[in-house]
């Protein structure tokens, strides 16, 4: 039989998708790890440049600075969940790009375009690194970074949450609005986004974990309501797929919104660890969506690009970008604790966390200079070509003087937005593993 010219491109595409598609067995740790590695490789290869202040290579799209913080957080979790340290040094390199000479998360390159939610992503990523016990150099350990565990921070988080309830940012039916007018606190932005629900969910879970007695009962009730609202709002009834309801079906998601599902699934994974009673239902949804997401990873240019829509079966919807890759990466890697219950633990200073805080830690020029030299030597084999740690890069304890309940930082920073703004074998687990938690 003779094929016509018009058929050949289609056939070639089908063959490419068949040979390069990501094959995921959600009950196999090696399979999950391999799938996560492929998605992580594609994300790093096309959409991440840690030496850039924007975090992305020039010419790949209009991505915001906050998304670099989101990428760093994804790779912190990738290392913690898979054990693959390929990207660790570049996480450190990228993190330094967010630190200004005044030792805060406000680099001068973005001084006039940063909102509190932008800094929130960087703060959450930093606390995530502490809770995941991300590797530190000896000099980093001297900088006064780590856990505070001071009760008045929890009190402040509770006050912030109750203000959100009273202001109707979180309605009585647990519809979570996107923001309030900064000048008129009764004017709500009523759009619903996955990442807002994920942020509040993780905050409530952290508070549930931290408290006892009647306060824990309160946070359990709030967390249950947030979870139920999340499932009812964003889970497609027919397929079980997570959907970005404001824009996905209308194909109007912008560069930011295309990545929002990543943060919901990341914080669902976190919630399952620190509030173990939520584990079964959360893992059911994550495992379903990991399989659905992987099935879309058959796109161009390499045959493994992942799609935006997870509710269309084993096909690619034509979307290819940072958002699609980080969405798939997060949902795939966050099911690893199901098949390896000793992986994914959230640490604090009482159960294995090693970072210690100095709330007044500021560092000094000599310490920072020595730290940069050590970093350059230790991580030289991993660093991207042409990378050089420059004098403008600064690091100090003040940057990592973080709240005990790190994810509660997100609860505070997102609320006043402008409107509309090795194992060696392939064996499968015979029974569902017990969840782990920082709660004793």
PDB file of C-alpha atoms in Angstrom, residues 99-203:
ATOM      1  CA  UNK A  99      17.457  37.217  47.741  1.00  0.00           C
ATOM      2  CA  UNK A 100      18.204  40.924  47.589  1.00  0.00           C
ATOM      3  CA  UNK A 101      21.234  42.707  49.098  1.00  0.00           C
ATOM      4  CA  UNK A 102      18.948  43.714  51.963  1.00  0.00           C
ATOM      5  CA  UNK A 103      18.449  40.018  52.724  1.00  0.00           C
ATOM      6  CA  UNK A 104      14.785  39.719  51.845  1.00  0.00           C
ATOM      7  CA  UNK A 105      12.774  38.129  49.068  1.00  0.00           C
ATOM      8  CA  UNK A 106      12.576  41.351  47.098  1.00  0.00           C
ATOM      9  CA  UNK A 107      15.211  41.460  44.334  1.00  0.00           C
ATOM     10  CA  UNK A 108      15.581  44.888  42.760  1.00  0.00           C
ATOM     11  CA  UNK A 109      14.821  43.455  39.320  1.00  0.00           C
ATOM     12  CA  UNK A 110      11.243  42.843  40.497  1.00  0.00           C
ATOM     13  CA  UNK A 111      10.870  45.587  43.095  1.00  0.00           C
ATOM     14  CA  UNK A 112       8.002  47.251  41.228  1.00  0.00           C
ATOM     15  CA  UNK A 113       6.068  44.189  40.088  1.00  0.00           C
ATOM     16  CA  UNK A 114       5.990  41.982  43.196  1.00  0.00           C
ATOM     17  CA  UNK A 115       2.802  41.428  45.172  1.00  0.00           C
ATOM     18  CA  UNK A 116       2.430  39.766  48.542  1.00  0.00           C
ATOM     19  CA  UNK A 117       1.287  36.584  46.823  1.00  0.00           C
ATOM     20  CA  UNK A 118       4.482  36.543  44.727  1.00  0.00           C
ATOM     21  CA  UNK A 119       6.632  36.658  47.835  1.00  0.00           C
ATOM     22  CA  UNK A 120       4.302  34.106  49.379  1.00  0.00           C
ATOM     23  CA  UNK A 121       5.366  31.449  46.900  1.00  0.00           C
ATOM     24  CA  UNK A 122       9.024  32.071  47.682  1.00  0.00           C
ATOM     25  CA  UNK A 123       8.368  32.020  51.429  1.00  0.00           C
ATOM     26  CA  UNK A 124       6.404  28.795  51.215  1.00  0.00           C
ATOM     27  CA  UNK A 125       9.128  27.214  49.095  1.00  0.00           C
ATOM     28  CA  UNK A 126      11.726  28.228  51.704  1.00  0.00           C
ATOM     29  CA  UNK A 127       9.744  26.705  54.555  1.00  0.00           C
ATOM     30  CA  UNK A 128       9.097  23.607  52.483  1.00  0.00           C
ATOM     31  CA  UNK A 129      12.854  23.178  52.106  1.00  0.00           C
ATOM     32  CA  UNK A 130      13.201  23.316  55.891  1.00  0.00           C
ATOM     33  CA  UNK A 131      10.371  20.853  56.518  1.00  0.00           C
ATOM     34  CA  UNK A 132      11.752  18.494  53.873  1.00  0.00           C
ATOM     35  CA  UNK A 133      15.269  18.769  55.370  1.00  0.00           C
ATOM     36  CA  UNK A 134      16.689  19.980  52.072  1.00  0.00           C
ATOM     37  CA  UNK A 135      20.505  19.609  52.191  1.00  0.00           C
ATOM     38  CA  UNK A 136      22.407  22.500  53.729  1.00  0.00           C
ATOM     39  CA  UNK A 137      26.086  23.328  53.584  1.00  0.00           C
ATOM     40  CA  UNK A 138      27.952  23.809  56.863  1.00  0.00           C
ATOM     41  CA  UNK A 139      27.912  27.554  56.352  1.00  0.00           C
ATOM     42  CA  UNK A 140      24.177  27.596  55.726  1.00  0.00           C
ATOM     43  CA  UNK A 141      23.654  25.987  59.117  1.00  0.00           C
ATOM     44  CA  UNK A 142      25.309  28.979  60.764  1.00  0.00           C
ATOM     45  CA  UNK A 143      22.900  31.463  59.245  1.00  0.00           C
ATOM     46  CA  UNK A 144      20.095  31.170  61.787  1.00  0.00           C
ATOM     47  CA  UNK A 145      17.671  29.440  59.452  1.00  0.00           C
ATOM     48  CA  UNK A 146      14.986  26.923  60.291  1.00  0.00           C
ATOM     49  CA  UNK A 147      12.168  26.295  62.742  1.00  0.00           C
ATOM     50  CA  UNK A 148      10.889  28.871  65.185  1.00  0.00           C
ATOM     51  CA  UNK A 149       7.986  27.014  66.848  1.00  0.00           C
ATOM     52  CA  UNK A 150       6.852  30.105  68.714  1.00  0.00           C
ATOM     53  CA  UNK A 151       3.202  29.981  69.744  1.00  0.00           C
ATOM     54  CA  UNK A 152       2.361  33.591  68.927  1.00  0.00           C
ATOM     55  CA  UNK A 153       2.934  32.840  65.236  1.00  0.00           C
ATOM     56  CA  UNK A 154       0.198  30.220  65.459  1.00  0.00           C
ATOM     57  CA  UNK A 155      -1.985  32.796  67.202  1.00  0.00           C
ATOM     58  CA  UNK A 156      -1.361  35.235  64.349  1.00  0.00           C
ATOM     59  CA  UNK A 157      -2.229  32.552  61.811  1.00  0.00           C
ATOM     60  CA  UNK A 158      -5.493  31.829  63.622  1.00  0.00           C
ATOM     61  CA  UNK A 159      -6.373  35.525  63.688  1.00  0.00           C
ATOM     62  CA  UNK A 160      -5.661  35.777  59.962  1.00  0.00           C
ATOM     63  CA  UNK A 161      -7.871  32.810  59.199  1.00  0.00           C
ATOM     64  CA  UNK A 162     -10.753  34.077  61.302  1.00  0.00           C
ATOM     65  CA  UNK A 163     -10.489  37.449  59.589  1.00  0.00           C
ATOM     66  CA  UNK A 164     -10.838  35.688  56.233  1.00  0.00           C
ATOM     67  CA  UNK A 165     -13.956  33.944  57.484  1.00  0.00           C
ATOM     68  CA  UNK A 166     -15.429  37.169  58.875  1.00  0.00           C
ATOM     69  CA  UNK A 167     -14.631  39.148  55.730  1.00  0.00           C
ATOM     70  CA  UNK A 168     -16.241  36.467  53.540  1.00  0.00           C
ATOM     71  CA  UNK A 169     -13.048  35.714  51.686  1.00  0.00           C
ATOM     72  CA  UNK A 170     -13.978  32.241  52.886  1.00  0.00           C
ATOM     73  CA  UNK A 171     -17.767  32.127  52.745  1.00  0.00           C
ATOM     74  CA  UNK A 172     -20.024  30.141  55.047  1.00  0.00           C
ATOM     75  CA  UNK A 173     -20.404  27.514  52.331  1.00  0.00           C
ATOM     76  CA  UNK A 174     -16.575  27.456  52.017  1.00  0.00           C
ATOM     77  CA  UNK A 175     -16.535  29.058  48.627  1.00  0.00           C
ATOM     78  CA  UNK A 176     -13.076  30.660  48.690  1.00  0.00           C
ATOM     79  CA  UNK A 177     -12.990  33.982  46.898  1.00  0.00           C
ATOM     80  CA  UNK A 178      -9.906  35.206  45.104  1.00  0.00           C
ATOM     81  CA  UNK A 179      -9.480  38.523  46.860  1.00  0.00           C
ATOM     82  CA  UNK A 180     -10.737  41.778  48.287  1.00  0.00           C
ATOM     83  CA  UNK A 181     -10.454  45.320  47.059  1.00  0.00           C
ATOM     84  CA  UNK A 182      -7.665  46.848  49.143  1.00  0.00           C
ATOM     85  CA  UNK A 183      -9.632  50.080  49.521  1.00  0.00           C
ATOM     86  CA  UNK A 184     -13.060  48.582  50.053  1.00  0.00           C
ATOM     87  CA  UNK A 185     -12.971  45.385  52.085  1.00  0.00           C
ATOM     88  CA  UNK A 186     -16.528  44.429  51.161  1.00  0.00           C
ATOM     89  CA  UNK A 187     -15.877  44.187  47.426  1.00  0.00           C
ATOM     90  CA  UNK A 188     -14.984  40.561  46.714  1.00  0.00           C
ATOM     91  CA  UNK A 189     -13.369  38.980  43.706  1.00  0.00           C
ATOM     92  CA  UNK A 190     -15.465  35.834  43.475  1.00  0.00           C
ATOM     93  CA  UNK A 191     -13.474  33.718  41.056  1.00  0.00           C
ATOM     94  CA  UNK A 192     -12.412  30.337  42.394  1.00  0.00           C
ATOM     95  CA  UNK A 193      -8.936  29.001  41.716  1.00  0.00           C
ATOM     96  CA  UNK A 194      -7.410  25.694  42.733  1.00  0.00           C
ATOM     97  CA  UNK A 195      -4.314  27.212  44.321  1.00  0.00           C
ATOM     98  CA  UNK A 196      -6.322  29.343  46.753  1.00  0.00           C
ATOM     99  CA  UNK A 197      -8.135  26.265  48.001  1.00  0.00           C
ATOM    100  CA  UNK A 198      -4.856  24.375  48.288  1.00  0.00           C
ATOM    101  CA  UNK A 199      -3.199  27.158  50.275  1.00  0.00           C
ATOM    102  CA  UNK A 200      -6.027  27.410  52.793  1.00  0.00           C
ATOM    103  CA  UNK A 201      -6.261  23.617  52.992  1.00  0.00           C
ATOM    104  CA  UNK A 202      -2.587  23.245  53.875  1.00  0.00           C
ATOM    105  CA  UNK A 203      -2.822  26.053  56.407  1.00  0.00           C
TER     106      UNK A 203
END
